[in-house]
Coordinates of C-alpha atoms and ligand atoms in Angstrom, one line a residue:
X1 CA 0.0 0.0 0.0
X2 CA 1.3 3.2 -1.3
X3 CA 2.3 5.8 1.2
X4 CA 1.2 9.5 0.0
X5 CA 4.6 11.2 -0.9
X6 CA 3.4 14.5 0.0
X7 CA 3.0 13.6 3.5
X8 CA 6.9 14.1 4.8
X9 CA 9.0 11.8 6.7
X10 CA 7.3 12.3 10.3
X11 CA 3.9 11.4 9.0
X12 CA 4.7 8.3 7.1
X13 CA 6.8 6.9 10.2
X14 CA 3.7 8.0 12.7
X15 CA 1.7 5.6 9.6
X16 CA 4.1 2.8 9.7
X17 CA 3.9 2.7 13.8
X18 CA 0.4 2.0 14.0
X19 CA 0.2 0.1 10.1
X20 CA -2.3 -2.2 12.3
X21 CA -4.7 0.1 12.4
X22 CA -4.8 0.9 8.8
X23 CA -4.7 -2.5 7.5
X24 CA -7.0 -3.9 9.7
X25 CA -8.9 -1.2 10.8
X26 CA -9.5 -0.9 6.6
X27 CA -10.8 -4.6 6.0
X28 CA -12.6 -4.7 9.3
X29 CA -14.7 -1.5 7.9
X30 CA -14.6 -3.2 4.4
X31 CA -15.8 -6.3 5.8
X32 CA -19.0 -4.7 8.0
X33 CA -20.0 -2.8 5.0
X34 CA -19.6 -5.8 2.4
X35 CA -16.9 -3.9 0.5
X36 CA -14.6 -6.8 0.3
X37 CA -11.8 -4.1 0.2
X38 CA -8.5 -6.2 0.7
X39 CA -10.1 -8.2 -2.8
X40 CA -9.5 -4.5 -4.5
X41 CA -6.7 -4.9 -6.6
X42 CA -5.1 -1.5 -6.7
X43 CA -1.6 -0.6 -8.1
X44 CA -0.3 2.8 -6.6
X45 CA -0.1 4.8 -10.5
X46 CA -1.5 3.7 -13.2
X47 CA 0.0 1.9 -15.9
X48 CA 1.1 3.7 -19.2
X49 CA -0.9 3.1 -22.2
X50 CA 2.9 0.8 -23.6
X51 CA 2.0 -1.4 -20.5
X52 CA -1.5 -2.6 -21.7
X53 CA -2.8 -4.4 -24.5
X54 CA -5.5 -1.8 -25.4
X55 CA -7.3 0.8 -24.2
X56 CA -10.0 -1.3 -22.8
X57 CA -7.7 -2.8 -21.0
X58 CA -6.6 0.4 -19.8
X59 CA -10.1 1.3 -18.7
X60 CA -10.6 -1.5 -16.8
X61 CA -7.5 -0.8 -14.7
X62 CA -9.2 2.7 -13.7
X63 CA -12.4 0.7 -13.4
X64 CA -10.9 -1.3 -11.0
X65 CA -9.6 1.3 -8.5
X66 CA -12.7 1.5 -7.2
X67 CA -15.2 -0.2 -4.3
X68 CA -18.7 0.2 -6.0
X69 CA -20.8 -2.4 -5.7
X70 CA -20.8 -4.7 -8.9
X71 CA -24.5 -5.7 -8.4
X72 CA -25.5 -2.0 -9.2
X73 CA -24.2 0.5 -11.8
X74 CA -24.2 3.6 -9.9
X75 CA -24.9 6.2 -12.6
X76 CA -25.6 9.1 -10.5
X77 CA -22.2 10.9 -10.5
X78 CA -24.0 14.1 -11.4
X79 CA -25.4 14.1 -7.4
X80 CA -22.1 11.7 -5.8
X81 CA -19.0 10.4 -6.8
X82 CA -17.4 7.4 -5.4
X83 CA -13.8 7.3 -3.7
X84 CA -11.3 5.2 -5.1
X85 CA -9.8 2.9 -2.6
X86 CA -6.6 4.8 -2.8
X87 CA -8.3 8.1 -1.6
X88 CA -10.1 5.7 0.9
X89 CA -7.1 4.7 2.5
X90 CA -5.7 7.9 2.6
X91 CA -9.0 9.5 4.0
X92 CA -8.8 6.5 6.8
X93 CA -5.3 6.8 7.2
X94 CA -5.7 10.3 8.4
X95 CA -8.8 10.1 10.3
X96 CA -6.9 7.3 12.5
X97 CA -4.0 9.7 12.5
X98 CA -6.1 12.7 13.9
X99 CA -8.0 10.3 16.3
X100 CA -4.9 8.9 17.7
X101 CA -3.0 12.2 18.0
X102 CA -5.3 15.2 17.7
X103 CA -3.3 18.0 17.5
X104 CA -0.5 15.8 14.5
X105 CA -1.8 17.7 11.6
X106 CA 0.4 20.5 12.9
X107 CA 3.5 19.0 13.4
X108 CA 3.2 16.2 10.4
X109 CA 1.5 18.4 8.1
X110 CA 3.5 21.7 9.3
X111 CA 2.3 25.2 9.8
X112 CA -1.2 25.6 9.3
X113 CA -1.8 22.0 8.5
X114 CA -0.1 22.3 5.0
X115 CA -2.6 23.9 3.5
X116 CA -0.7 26.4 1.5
X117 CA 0.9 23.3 0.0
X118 CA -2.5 22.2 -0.9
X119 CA -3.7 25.2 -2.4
X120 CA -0.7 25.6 -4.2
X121 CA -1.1 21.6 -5.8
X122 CA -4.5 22.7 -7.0
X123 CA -3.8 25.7 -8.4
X124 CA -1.1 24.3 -10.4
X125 CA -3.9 22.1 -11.5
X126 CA -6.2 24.2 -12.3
X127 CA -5.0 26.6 -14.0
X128 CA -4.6 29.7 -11.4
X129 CA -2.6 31.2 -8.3
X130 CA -2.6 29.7 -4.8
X131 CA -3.7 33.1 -3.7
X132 CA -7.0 32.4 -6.5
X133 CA -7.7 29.1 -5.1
X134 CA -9.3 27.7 -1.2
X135 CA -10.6 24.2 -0.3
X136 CA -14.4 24.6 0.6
X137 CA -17.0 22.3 2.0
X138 CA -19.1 21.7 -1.4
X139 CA -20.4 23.8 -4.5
X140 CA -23.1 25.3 -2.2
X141 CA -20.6 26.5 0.4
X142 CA -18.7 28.6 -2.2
X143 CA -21.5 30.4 -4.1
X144 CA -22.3 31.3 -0.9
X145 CA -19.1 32.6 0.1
X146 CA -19.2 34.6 -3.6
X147 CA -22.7 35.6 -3.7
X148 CA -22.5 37.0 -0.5
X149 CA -19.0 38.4 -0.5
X150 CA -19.9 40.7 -3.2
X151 CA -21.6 43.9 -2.7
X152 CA -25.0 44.7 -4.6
X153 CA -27.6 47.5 -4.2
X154 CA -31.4 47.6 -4.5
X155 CA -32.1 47.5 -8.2
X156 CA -29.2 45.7 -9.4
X157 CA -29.7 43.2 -11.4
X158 CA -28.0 39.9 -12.1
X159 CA -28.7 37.7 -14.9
X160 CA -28.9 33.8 -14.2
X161 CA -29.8 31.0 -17.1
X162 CA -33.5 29.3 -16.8
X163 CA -31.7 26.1 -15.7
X164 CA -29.8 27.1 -12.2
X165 CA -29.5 25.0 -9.3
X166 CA -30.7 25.7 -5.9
X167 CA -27.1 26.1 -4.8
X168 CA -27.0 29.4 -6.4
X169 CA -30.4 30.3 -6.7
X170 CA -30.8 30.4 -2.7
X171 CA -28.0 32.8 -1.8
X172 CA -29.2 35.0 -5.0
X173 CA -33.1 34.9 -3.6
X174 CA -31.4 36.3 -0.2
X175 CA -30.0 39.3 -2.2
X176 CA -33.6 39.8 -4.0
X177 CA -35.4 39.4 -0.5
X178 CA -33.3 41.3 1.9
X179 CA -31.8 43.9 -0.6
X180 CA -34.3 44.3 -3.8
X181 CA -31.7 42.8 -6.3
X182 CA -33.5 41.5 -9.3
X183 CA -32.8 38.4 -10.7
X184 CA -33.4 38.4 -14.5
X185 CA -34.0 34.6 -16.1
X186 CA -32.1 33.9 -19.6
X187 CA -33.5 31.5 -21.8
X188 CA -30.8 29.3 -22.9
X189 CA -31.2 26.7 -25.8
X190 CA -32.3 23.4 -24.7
X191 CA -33.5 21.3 -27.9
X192 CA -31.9 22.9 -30.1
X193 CA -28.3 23.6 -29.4
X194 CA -26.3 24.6 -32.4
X195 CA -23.3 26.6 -31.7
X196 CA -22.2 29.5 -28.7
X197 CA -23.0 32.6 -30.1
X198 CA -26.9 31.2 -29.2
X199 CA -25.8 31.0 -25.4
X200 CA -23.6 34.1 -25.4
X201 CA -26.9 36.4 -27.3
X202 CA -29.1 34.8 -24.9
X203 CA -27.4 36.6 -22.2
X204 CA -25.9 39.7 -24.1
X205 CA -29.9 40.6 -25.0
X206 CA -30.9 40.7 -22.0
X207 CA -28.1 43.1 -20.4
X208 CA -29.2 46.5 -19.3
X209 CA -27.7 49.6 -17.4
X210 CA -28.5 47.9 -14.3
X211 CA -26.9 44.4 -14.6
X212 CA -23.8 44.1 -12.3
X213 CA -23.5 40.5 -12.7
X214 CA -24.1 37.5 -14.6
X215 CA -23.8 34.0 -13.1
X216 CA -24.3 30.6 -14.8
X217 CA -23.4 27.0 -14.1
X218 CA -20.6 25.7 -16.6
X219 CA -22.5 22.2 -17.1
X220 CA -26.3 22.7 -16.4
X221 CA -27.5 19.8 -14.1
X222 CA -30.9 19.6 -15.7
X223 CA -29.7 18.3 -19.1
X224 CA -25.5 18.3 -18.6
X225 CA -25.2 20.7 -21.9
X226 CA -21.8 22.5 -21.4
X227 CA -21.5 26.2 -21.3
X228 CA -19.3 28.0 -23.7
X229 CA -18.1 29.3 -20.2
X230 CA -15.0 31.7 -22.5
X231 CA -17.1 32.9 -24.5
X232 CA -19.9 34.1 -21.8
X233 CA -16.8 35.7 -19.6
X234 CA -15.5 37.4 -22.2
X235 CA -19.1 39.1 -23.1
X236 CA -18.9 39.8 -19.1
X237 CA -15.8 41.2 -19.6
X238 CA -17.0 43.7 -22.4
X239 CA -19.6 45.1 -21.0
X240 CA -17.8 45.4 -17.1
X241 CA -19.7 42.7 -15.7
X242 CA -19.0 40.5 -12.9
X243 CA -18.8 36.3 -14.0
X244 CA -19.7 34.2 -11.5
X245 CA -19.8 30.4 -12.8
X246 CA -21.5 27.6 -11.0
X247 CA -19.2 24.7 -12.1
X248 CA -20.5 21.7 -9.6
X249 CA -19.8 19.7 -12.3
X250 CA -17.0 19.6 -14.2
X251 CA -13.5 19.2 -11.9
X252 CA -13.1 15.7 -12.7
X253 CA -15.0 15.5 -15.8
X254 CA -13.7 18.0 -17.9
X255 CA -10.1 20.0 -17.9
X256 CA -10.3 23.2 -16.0
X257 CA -8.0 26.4 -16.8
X258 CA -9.4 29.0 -14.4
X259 CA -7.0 31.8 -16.0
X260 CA -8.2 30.7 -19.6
X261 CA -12.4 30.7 -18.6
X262 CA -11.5 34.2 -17.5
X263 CA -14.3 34.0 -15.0
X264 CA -14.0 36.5 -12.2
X265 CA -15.7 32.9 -9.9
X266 CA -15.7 29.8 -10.1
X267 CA -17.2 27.2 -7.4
X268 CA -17.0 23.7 -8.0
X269 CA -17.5 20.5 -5.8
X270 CA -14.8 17.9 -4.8
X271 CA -16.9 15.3 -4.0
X272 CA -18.8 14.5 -7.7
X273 CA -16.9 13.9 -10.7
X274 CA -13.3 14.5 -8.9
X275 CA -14.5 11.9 -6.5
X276 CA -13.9 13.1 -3.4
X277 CA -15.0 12.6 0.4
X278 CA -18.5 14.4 0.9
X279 CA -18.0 17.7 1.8
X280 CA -15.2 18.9 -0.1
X281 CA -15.2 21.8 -2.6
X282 CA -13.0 24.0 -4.7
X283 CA -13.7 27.8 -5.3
X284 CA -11.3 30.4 -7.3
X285 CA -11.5 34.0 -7.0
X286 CA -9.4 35.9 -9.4
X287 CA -7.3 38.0 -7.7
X288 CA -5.6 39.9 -10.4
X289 CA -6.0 41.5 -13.6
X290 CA -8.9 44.5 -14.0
X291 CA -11.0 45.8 -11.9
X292 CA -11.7 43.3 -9.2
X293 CA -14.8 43.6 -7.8
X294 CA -15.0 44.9 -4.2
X295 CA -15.3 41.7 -1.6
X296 CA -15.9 40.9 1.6
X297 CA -14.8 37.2 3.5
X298 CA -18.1 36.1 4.5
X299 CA -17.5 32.7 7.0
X300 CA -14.0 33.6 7.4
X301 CA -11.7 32.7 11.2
X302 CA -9.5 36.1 9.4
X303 CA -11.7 38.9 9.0
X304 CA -11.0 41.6 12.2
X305 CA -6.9 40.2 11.2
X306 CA -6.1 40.5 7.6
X307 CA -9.2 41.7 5.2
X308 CA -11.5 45.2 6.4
X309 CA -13.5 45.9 3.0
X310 CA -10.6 45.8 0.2
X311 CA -10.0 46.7 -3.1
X312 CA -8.9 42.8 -3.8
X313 CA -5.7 42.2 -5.1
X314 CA -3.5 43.2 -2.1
X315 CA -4.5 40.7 -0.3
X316 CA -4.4 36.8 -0.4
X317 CA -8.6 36.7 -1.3
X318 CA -8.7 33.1 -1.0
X319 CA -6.4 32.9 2.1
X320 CA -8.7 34.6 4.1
X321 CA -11.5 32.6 2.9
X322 CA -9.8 29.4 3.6
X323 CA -9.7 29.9 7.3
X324 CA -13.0 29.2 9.3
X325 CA -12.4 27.5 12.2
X326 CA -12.0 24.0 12.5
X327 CA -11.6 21.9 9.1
X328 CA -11.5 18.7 8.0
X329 CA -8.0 17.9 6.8
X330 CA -8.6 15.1 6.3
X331 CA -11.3 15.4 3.9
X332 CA -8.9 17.6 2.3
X333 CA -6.1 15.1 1.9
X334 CA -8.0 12.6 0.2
X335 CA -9.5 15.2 -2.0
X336 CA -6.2 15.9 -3.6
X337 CA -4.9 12.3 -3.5
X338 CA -8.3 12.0 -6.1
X339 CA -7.0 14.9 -8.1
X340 CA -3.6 13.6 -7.9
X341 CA -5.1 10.3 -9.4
X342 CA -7.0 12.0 -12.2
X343 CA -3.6 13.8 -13.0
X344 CA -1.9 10.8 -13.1
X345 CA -4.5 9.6 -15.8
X346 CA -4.6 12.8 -17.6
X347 CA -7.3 15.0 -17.3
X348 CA -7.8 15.1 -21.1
X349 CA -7.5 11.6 -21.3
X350 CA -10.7 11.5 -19.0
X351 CA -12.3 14.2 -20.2
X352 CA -12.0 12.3 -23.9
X353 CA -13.3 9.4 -22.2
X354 CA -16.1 10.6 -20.7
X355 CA -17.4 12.7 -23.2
X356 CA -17.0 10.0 -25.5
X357 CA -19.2 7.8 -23.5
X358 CA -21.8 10.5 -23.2
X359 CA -22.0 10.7 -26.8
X360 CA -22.3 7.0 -27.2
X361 CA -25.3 7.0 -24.6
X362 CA -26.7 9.4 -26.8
X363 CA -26.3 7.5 -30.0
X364 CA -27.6 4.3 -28.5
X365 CA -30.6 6.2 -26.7
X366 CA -31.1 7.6 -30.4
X367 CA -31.1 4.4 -32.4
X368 CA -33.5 2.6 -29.8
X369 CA -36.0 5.1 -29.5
X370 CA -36.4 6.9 -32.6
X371 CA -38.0 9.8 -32.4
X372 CA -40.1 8.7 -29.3
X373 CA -38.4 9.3 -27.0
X374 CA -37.0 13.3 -26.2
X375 CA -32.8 13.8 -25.8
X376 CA -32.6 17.0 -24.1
X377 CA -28.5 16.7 -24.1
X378 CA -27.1 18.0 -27.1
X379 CA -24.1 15.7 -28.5
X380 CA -22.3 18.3 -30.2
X381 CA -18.3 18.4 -29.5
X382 CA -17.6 21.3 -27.0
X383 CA -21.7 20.8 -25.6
X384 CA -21.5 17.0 -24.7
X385 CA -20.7 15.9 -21.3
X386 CA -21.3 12.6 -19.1
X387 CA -24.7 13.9 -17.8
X388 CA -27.3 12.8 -20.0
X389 CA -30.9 13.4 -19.7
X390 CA -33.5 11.3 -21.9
X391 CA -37.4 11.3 -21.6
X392 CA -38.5 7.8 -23.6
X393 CA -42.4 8.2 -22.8
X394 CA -44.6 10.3 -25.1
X395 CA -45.7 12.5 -21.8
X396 CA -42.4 14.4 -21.2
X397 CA -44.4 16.0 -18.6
X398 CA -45.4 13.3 -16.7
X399 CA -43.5 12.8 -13.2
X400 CA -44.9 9.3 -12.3
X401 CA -43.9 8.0 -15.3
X402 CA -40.6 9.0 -14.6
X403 CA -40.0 8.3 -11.4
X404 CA -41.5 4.8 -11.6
X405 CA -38.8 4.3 -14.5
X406 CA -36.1 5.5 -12.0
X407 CA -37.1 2.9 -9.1
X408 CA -37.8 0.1 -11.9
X409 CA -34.2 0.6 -13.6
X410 CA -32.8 0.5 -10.0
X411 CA -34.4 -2.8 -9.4
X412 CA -32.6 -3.8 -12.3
X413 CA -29.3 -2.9 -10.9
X414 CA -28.7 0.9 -12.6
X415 CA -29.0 3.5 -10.5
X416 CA -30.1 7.3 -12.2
X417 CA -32.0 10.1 -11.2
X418 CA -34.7 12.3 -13.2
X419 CA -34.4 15.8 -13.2
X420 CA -37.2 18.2 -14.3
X421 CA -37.0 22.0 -16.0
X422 CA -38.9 24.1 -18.4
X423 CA -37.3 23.5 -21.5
X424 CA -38.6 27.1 -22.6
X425 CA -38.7 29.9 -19.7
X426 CA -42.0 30.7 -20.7
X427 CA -43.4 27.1 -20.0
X428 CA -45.8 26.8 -17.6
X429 CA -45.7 22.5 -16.9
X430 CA -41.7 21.1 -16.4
X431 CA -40.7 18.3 -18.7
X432 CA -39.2 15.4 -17.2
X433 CA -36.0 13.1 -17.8
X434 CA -33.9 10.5 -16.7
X435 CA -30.5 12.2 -15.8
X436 CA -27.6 9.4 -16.5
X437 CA -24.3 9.9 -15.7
X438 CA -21.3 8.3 -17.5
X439 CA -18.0 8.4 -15.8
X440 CA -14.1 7.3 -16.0
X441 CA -15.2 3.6 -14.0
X442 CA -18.1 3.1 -17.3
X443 CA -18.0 1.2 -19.8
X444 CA -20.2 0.7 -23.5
X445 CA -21.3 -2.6 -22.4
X446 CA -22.5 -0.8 -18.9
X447 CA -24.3 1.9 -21.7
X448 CA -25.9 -0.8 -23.6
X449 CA -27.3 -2.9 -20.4
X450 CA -29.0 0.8 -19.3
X451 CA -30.4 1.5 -22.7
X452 CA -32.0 -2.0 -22.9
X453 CA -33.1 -2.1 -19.5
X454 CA -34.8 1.5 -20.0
X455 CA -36.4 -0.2 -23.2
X456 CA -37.6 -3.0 -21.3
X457 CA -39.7 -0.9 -18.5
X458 CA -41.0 0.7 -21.2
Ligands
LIG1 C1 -25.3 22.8 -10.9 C2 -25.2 22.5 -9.5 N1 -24.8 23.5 -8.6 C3 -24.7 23.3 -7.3 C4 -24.9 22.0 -6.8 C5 -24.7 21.8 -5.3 O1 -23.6 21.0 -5.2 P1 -22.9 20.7 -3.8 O2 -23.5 19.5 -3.2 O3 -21.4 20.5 -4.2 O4 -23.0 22.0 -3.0 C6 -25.3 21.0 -7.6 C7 -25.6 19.7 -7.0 O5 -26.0 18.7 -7.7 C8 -25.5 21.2 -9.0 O6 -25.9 20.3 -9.8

């Protein structure tokens, strides 16, 4: 069993001292929960494409680095990830570590539990500064942080896309109920996705003087379309607008550049397509450049210390973010031991890989259904994700229909979710789809089981 080699000499002999723990404290917890982890067969990197046969060879390897449960496929990704049993052990290794000897992280870890190390791997990683980058609980916790943070008057406006989650649109119906911000819908295209300049009108004929900021998620969660995130950060830019992007999704599905987006914010979760423990998050706040926006840490330990109101820029922004109180280091740890795997793979390899799968879903869902059933995911390269959300009943608008196909496919061992939305703001019933999420652990033969199994309830 690999030893992280981030961890410094002190921590991996504290490790080797109480290896009882770890080993059998691991395959005691695998064995209570059925996991059968000492059968995982893990190597510590993966191998290079010279040292398989083929790429599905390859893919099996990633496949196997993790614990799911064969009996089910767990298609889902878009709500959870999974941890591999590498970012298990390291998750465990720690939590023993900080159970044993509370106060370690300090001395193992060194000054403030190595989190500027941390920060610095991801922003290496993702394309920005350490002082751009914190570790936050989820998605949620750093909209929050950014929504809140920023200042906005009665009568601003910001504009948000038809298809937002409730993890922005709660901190942005504060702002409308406690200071009169108005929140503007944009009708994005849904059926019929063509090319970015329909996403980046949508929103540039519906600015005024008033608009401040827009905000948008990179890959919608209703039907996974992608975002031309550039392009709408660059009409931000333009017209002196603040870019706030909601990207829950995509850190481990799709290569991130921070810098390159050019978005002023990004928050993004740890814990769904980068596989991390629950409760772990990634949020960047550009901190140089143009005219940052005015901020205030929100939910930070530092306030009264380092950051009064600021012009940003002087300061570490996401420094003073990162400290609030008590966290959990160890959630943080096996975060980046999952980013660390995913680098290890190549983050376009995956990307590739995932993408590609999503189309295939697509193509399969296509050929089998014809024209009864409704795609509401565009496969179009630059729009196509691993989210993929299908309707194959006539009634798009019928929830039992749906939800009776979600428990029935479950019973079959694949387990999706259904999403609903307007597919035109103006709608006054919400369509309904299966949501299906195709990851790096998938595989075609996975994708054809689904598609006959969802022809079969039918
Ligand atoms: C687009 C979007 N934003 C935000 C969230 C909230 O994510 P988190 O659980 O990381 O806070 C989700 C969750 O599914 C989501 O789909």
């Amino acid at each position: 069993m690999a030893e992280g080699n981030d961890t410094g000499k002190g921590l991996d002999r504290t490790l080797s001292r109480r290896n009882f723990f770890k080993v059998s404290g691991m395959a005691a917890a695998g064995a209570a929960f059925g996991l059968g982890l000492s059968s995982v067969s893990h190597a510590a990197k993966p191998p290079t494409v010279s040292t398989v046969s083929n790429d599905t060879d390859y893919w099996q390897w990633v496949q196997d680095q993790f614990v799911l449960d064969p009996d089910i496929v767990y298609m889902n990704l878009g709500t959870t990830g999974s941890m591999p049993l590498r970012v298990l052990e390291k998750y465990n290794d720690y939590n023993i570590l900080n159970a044993r000897h509370p106060r370690t992280f300090e001395s193992e870890l060194g000054a403030t539990f190595g989190l500027e190390d941390q920060r610095a791997t991801l922003a290496a990683q993702f394309g920005c500064n350490t002082d751009e980058i914190c570790l936050t609980r989820n998605t949620t916790d750093g909209l929050d942080a950014v929504v809140n943070g920023l200042e906005f008057n009665e009568g601003d406006e910001i504009l948000i896309t038809h298809h937002e989650h409730i993890g922005a649109l709660s901190p942005l119906n504060v702002l409308q109920d406690r200071y009169g911000v108005i929140l503007t819908e944009v009708e994005i295209p849904v059926l019929n996705v063509t090319d970015k300049d329909q996403f980046v009108n949508a929103f540039e004929d519906k600015i005024s003087d008033n608009t401040k900021a827009i905000l948008f998620s990179h890959i919608t969660y209703k039907t996974g379309t992608r975002l031309p995130a550039k392009a709408l950060c660059k009409l931000a830019r333009k017209k002196g607008l603040i870019s706030i992007v909601d990207g829950a999704h995509a850190p481990g599905m799709i290569e991130l550049d921070f810098h390159d987006i050019g978005c002023d914010f990004y928050a993004a979760a740890g814990h769904k397509w980068q596989c991390g423990p629950g409760a772990t998050g990634i949020l960047y706040l550009r901190n140089g450049g143009r005219d940052l926006p005015t901020f205030w840490t929100q939910n930070s330990s530092l306030y009264t210390y380092t950051a009064q109101s600021y012009a940003r820029g002087e300061y570490d922004i996401a420094y003073s973010l990162q400290y609030r109180g008590q966290l959990n280091i160890p959630a943080h740890l096996a975060m980046l031991e999952s980013c660390a795997l995913w680098e290890e793979i190549g983050r376009g390899r995956i990307e590739e890989y995932v993408c590609g799968l999503g189309s295939y879903l697509k193509q399969r869902l296509r050929d089998k259904f014809g024209s009864t059933g409704t795609l509401f995911s565009p496969d179009l390269p630059g729009f196509t994700t691993g989210l993929t959300a299908f309707n194959p009943f006539a009634d798009i608008t019928d929830a039992d229909l749906i939800t009776t196909m979600v428990d029935s496919l479950h019973e079959k061992g694949y387990q999706v979710r259904y999403t609903n939305f307007r597919v035109e703001l103006e709608d006054a019933e919400d369509a309904y789809a299966l949501r299906i999420s195709t990851h790096l652990f998938h595989n075609r033969q996975q994708i054809d089981g689904l598609v006959d199994a969802i022809y079969d309830v039918l």
